[in-house]
CSV table of C-alpha atoms and ligand atoms in Angstrom, one decimal:
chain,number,residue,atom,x,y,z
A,12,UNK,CA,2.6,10.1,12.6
A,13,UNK,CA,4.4,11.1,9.7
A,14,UNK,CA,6.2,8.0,7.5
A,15,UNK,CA,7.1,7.2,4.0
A,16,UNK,CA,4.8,6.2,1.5
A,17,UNK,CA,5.1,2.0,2.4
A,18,UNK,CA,4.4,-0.1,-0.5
A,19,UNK,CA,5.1,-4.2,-0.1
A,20,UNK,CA,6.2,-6.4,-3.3
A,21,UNK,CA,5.7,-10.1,-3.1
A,22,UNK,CA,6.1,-13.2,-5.9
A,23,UNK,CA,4.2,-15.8,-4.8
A,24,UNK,CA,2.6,-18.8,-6.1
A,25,UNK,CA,-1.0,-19.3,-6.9
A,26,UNK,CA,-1.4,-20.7,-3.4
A,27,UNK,CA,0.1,-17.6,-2.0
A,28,UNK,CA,3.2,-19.0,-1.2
A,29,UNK,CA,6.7,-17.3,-1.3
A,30,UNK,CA,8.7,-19.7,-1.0
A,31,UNK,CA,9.2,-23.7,-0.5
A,32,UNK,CA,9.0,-25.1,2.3
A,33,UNK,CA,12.6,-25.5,2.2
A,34,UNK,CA,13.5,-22.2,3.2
A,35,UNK,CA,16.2,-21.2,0.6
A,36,UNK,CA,14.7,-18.5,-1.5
A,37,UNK,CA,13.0,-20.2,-4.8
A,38,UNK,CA,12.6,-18.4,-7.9
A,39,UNK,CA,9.4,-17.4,-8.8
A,40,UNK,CA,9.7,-14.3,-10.4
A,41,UNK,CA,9.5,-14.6,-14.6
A,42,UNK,CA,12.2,-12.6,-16.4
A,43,UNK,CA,9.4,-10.0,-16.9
A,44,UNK,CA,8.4,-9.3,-13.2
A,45,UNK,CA,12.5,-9.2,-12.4
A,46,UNK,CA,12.6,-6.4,-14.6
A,47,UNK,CA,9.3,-4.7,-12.9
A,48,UNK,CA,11.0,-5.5,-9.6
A,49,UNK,CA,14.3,-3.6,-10.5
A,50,UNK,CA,12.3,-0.9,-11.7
A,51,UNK,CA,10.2,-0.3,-8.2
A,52,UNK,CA,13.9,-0.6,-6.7
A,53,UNK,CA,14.8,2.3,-8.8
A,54,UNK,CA,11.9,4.5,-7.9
A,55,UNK,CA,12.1,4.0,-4.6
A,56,UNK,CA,14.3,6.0,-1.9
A,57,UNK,CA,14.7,2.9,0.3
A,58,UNK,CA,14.5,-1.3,-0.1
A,59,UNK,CA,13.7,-3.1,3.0
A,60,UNK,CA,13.8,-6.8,4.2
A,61,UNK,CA,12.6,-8.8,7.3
A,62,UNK,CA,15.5,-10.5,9.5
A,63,UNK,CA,15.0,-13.8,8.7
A,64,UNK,CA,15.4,-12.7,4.7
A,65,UNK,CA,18.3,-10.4,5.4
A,66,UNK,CA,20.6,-13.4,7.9
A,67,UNK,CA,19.4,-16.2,5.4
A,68,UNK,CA,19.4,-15.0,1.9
A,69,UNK,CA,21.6,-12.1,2.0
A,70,UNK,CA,20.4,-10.7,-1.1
A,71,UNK,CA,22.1,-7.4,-2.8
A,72,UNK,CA,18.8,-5.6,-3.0
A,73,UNK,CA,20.7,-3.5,-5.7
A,74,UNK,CA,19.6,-2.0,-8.9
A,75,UNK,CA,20.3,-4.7,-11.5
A,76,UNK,CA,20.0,-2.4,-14.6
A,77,UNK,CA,23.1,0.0,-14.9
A,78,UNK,CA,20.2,2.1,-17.8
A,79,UNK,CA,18.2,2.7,-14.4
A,80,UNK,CA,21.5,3.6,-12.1
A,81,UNK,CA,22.3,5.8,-14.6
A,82,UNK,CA,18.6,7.4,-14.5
A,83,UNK,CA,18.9,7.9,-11.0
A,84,UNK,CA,22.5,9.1,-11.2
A,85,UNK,CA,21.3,11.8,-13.8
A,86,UNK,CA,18.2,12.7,-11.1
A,87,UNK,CA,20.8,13.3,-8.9
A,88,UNK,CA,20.3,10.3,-6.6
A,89,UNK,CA,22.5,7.7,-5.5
A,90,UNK,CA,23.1,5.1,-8.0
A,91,UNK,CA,21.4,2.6,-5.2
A,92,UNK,CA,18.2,3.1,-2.5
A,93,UNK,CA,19.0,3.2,0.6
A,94,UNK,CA,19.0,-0.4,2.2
A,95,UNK,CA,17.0,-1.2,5.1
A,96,UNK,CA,17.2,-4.1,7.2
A,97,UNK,CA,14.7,-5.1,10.4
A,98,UNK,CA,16.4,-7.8,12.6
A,99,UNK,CA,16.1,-8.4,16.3
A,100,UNK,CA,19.6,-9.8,16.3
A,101,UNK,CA,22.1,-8.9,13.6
A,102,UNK,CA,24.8,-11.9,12.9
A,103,UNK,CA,25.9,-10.7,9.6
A,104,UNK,CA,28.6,-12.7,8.4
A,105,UNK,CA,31.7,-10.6,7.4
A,106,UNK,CA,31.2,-10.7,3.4
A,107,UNK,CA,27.8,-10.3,3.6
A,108,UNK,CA,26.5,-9.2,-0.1
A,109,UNK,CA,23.3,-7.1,1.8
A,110,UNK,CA,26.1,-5.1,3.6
A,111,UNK,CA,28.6,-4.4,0.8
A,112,UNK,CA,27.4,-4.9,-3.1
A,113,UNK,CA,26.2,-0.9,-4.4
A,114,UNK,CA,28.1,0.9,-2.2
A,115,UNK,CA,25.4,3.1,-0.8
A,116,UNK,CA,23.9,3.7,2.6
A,117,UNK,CA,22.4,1.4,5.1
A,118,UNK,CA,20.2,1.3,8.0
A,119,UNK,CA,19.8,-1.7,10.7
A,120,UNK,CA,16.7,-1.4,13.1
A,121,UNK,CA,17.7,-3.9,15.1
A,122,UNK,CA,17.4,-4.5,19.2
A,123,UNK,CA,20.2,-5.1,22.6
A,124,UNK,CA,20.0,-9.1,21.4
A,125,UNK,CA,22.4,-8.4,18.9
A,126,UNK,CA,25.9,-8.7,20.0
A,127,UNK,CA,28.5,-5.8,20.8
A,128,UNK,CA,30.8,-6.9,18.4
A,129,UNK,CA,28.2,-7.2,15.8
A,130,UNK,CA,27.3,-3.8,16.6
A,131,UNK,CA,31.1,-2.8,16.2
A,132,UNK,CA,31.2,-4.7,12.6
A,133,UNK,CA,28.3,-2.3,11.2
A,134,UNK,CA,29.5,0.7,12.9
A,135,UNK,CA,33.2,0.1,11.5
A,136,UNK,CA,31.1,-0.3,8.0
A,137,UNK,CA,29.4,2.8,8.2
A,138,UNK,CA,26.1,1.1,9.1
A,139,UNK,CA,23.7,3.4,10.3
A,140,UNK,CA,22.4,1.6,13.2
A,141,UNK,CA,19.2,2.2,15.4
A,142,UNK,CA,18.4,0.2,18.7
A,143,UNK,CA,15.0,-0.4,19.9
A,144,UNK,CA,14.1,-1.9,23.4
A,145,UNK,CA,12.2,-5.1,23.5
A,146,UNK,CA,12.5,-8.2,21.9
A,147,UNK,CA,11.4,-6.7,18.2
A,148,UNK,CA,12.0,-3.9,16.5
A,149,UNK,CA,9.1,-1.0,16.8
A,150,UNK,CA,7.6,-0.6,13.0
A,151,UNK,CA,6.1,2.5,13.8
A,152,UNK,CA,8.9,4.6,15.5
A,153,UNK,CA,11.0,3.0,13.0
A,154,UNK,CA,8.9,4.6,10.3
A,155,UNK,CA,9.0,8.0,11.9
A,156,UNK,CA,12.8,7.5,11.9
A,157,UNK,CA,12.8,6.8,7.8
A,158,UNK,CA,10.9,10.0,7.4
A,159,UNK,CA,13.6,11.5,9.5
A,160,UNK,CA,16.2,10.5,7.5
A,161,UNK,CA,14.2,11.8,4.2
A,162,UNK,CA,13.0,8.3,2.9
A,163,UNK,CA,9.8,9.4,1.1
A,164,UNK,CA,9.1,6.2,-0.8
A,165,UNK,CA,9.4,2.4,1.0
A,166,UNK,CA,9.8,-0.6,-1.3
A,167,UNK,CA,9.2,-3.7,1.6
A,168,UNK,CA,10.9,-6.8,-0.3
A,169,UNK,CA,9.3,-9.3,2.6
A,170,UNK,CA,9.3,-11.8,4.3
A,171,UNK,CA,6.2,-13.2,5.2
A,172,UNK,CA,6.1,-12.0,9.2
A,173,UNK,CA,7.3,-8.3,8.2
A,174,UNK,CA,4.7,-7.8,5.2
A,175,UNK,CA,2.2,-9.2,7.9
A,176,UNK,CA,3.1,-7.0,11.4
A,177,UNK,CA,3.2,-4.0,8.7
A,178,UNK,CA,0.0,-4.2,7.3
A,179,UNK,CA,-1.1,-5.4,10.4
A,180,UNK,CA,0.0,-2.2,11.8
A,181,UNK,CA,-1.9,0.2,9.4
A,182,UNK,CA,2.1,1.1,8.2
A,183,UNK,CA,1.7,-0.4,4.5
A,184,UNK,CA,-0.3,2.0,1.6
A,185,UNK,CA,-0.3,-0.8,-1.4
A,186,UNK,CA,0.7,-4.2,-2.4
A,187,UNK,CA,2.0,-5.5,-5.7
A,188,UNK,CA,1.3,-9.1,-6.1
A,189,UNK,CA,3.0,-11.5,-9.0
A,190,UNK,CA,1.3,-14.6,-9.2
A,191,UNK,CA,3.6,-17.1,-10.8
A,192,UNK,CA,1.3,-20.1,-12.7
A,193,UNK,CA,2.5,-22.4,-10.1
A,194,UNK,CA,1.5,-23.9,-6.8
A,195,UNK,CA,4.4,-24.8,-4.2
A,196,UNK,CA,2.3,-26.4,-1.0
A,197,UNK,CA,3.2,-27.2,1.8
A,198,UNK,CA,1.8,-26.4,5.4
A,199,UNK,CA,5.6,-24.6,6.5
A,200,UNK,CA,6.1,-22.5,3.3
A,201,UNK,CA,6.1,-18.8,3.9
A,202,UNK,CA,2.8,-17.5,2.6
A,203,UNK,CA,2.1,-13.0,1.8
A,204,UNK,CA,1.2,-12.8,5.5
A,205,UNK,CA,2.4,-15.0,8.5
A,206,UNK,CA,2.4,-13.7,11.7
A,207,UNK,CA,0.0,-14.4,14.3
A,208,UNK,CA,-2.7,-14.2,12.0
A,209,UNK,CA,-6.2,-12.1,12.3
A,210,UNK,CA,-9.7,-12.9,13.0
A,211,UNK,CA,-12.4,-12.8,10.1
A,212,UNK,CA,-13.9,-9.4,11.6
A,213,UNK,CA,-10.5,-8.1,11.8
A,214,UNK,CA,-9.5,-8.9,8.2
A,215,UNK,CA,-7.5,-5.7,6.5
A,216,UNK,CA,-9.3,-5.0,3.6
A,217,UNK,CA,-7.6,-4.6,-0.1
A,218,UNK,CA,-9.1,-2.6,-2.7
A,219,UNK,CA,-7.6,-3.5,-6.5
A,220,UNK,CA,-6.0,-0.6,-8.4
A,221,UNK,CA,-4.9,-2.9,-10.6
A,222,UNK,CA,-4.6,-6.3,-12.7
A,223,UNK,CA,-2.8,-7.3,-16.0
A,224,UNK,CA,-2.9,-10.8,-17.1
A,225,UNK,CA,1.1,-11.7,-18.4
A,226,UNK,CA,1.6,-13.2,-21.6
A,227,UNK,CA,4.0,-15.6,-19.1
A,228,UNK,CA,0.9,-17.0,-17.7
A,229,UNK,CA,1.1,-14.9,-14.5
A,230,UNK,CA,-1.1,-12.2,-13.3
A,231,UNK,CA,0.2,-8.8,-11.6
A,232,UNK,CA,-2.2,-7.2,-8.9
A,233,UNK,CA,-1.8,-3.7,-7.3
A,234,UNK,CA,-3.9,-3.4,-4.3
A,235,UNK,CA,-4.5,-0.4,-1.9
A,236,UNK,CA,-4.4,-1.6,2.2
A,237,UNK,CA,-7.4,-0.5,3.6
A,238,UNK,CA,-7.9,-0.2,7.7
A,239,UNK,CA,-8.8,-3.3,9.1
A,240,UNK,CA,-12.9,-4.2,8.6
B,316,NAP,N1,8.8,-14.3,-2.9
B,316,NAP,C1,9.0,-13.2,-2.4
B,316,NAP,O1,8.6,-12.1,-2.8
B,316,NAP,C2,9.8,-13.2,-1.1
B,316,NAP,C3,10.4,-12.0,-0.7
B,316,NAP,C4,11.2,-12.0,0.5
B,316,NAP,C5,11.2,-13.1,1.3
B,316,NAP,N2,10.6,-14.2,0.9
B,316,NAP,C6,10.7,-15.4,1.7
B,316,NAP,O2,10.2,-15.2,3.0
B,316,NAP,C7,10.8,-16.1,3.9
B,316,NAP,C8,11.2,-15.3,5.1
B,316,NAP,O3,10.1,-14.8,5.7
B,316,NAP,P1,10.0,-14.9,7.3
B,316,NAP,O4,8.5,-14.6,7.7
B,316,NAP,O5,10.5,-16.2,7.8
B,316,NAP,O6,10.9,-13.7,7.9
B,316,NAP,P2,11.1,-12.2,7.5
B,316,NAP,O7,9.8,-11.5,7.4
B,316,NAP,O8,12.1,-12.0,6.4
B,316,NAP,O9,11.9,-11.7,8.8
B,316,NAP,C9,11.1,-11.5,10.0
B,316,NAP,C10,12.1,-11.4,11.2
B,316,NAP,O10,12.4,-10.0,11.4
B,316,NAP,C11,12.6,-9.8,12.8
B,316,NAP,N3,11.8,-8.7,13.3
B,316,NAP,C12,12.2,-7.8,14.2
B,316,NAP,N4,11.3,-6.9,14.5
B,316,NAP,C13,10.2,-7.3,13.9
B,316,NAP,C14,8.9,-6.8,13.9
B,316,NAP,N5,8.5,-5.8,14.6
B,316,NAP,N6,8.0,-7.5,13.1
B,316,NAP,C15,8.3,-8.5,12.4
B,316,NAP,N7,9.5,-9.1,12.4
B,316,NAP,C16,10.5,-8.4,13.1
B,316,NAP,C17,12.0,-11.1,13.5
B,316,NAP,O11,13.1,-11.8,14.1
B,316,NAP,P3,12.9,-12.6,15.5
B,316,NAP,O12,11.9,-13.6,15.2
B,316,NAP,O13,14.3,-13.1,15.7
B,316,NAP,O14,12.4,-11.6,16.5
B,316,NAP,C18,11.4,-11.9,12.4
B,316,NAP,O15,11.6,-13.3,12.6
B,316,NAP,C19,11.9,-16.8,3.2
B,316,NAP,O16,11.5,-18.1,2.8
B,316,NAP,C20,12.1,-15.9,1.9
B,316,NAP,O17,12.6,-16.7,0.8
B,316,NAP,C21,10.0,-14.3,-0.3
């Protein structure tokens, strides 16, 4: 199958969690790893984000850094990746930052539970808009479709069931892993992975590229996904 080169960012807490269990997007990032984060962004051709991310956070998912839109302007990209959202049913409201902010392309994999006029509202935007049967969007021909549409190089921004049906899946190459010095708890915040989980013998198997301990008291890891053991 051919697909982009798939690589997942996540800022969690040392108990691997990526949020709170209140649901509402908690900083965890230092000012350092925003500034790595904006720079993957920029050397990427497109950002994606999970459904429940996309409908509850809404977030730009644009290059911060006008230095780096520049850079990208001058490689004779658009100022912006593309943006990529996975959602079984769209409800985006009508200001919705993900949709508008950057002015470059986007793509909805989505399925037939979204709504007709929802799919009017993207279509009226521009939104390039691809509809899978079932109840979930298919990662894999959704992949071949990226490659399609010349995305060479996948940033995955989360959440915690995408990152997990991807590398489930075999669809994810690496993971980049900021581990803020702080632990969050709590049995219903979002962890790397959710999902239905895996078995011991069918753990998928990281091998570390890479590890730099920050002067901010966190630590940034760079793993290769291997095939499940
Ligand atoms: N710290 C970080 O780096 C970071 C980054 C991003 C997000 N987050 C956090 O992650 C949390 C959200 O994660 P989440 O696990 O609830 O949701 P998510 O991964 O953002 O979104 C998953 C949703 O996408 C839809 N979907 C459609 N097809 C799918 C498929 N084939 N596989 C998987 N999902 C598919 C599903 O909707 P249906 O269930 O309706 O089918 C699913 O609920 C938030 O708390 C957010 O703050 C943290």
């Amino acid at each position: 199958m051919n697909r982009p080169f798939v690589f997942i960012n996540v800022a969690m807490t040392a108990d691997g969690k990526i949020d709170t269990f209140q649901r509402r997007g908690a900083a965890i990032s230092s000012p350092r790893d925003k500034e790595r984060v904006d720079q993957l962004r920029a050397d990427s051709d497109a950002v994606m984000v999970g459904g429940r991310t996309l409908l509850d956070e809404d977030p730009k998912l644009t290059v911060k850094s006008e230095a780096r839109r520049a850079e990208r302007a001058a490689r004779g990209l658009t100022p912006n990746p593309v943006k990529v959202g996975v959602v079984s049913e769209a409800k985006f409201e009508p200001h919705s930052k993900f949709l508008h902010e950057g002015g470059g392309r986007v793509v909805i994999f989505t399925t037939p539970r979204t709504s007709n006029e929802q799919f009017a509202f993207l279509r009226s935007l521009g939104v390039e808009v691809f509809v899978h049967e079932g109840e979930r969007v298919d990662l894999r021909a959704m992949m071949q479709t990226l490659h399609e549409l010349g995305i060479k190089r996948l940033m995955v921004e989360g959440g915690a069931t995408l990152n997990f049906e991807l590398i489930r899946l075999g669809l994810a190459d690496e993971l980049y892993a900021y581990v803020a010095p702080m632990i969050f708890g709590g049995d219903s915040a979002p962890t790397l992975a959710a999902g239905s989980g895996l078995e011991r013998s069918a753990a998928v198997r990281l091998q570390l590229l890479h590890a730099e301990s920050w002067e901010d008291g966190g630590v940034l890891l760079q793993y290769k996904i291997e095939r499940a053991a």
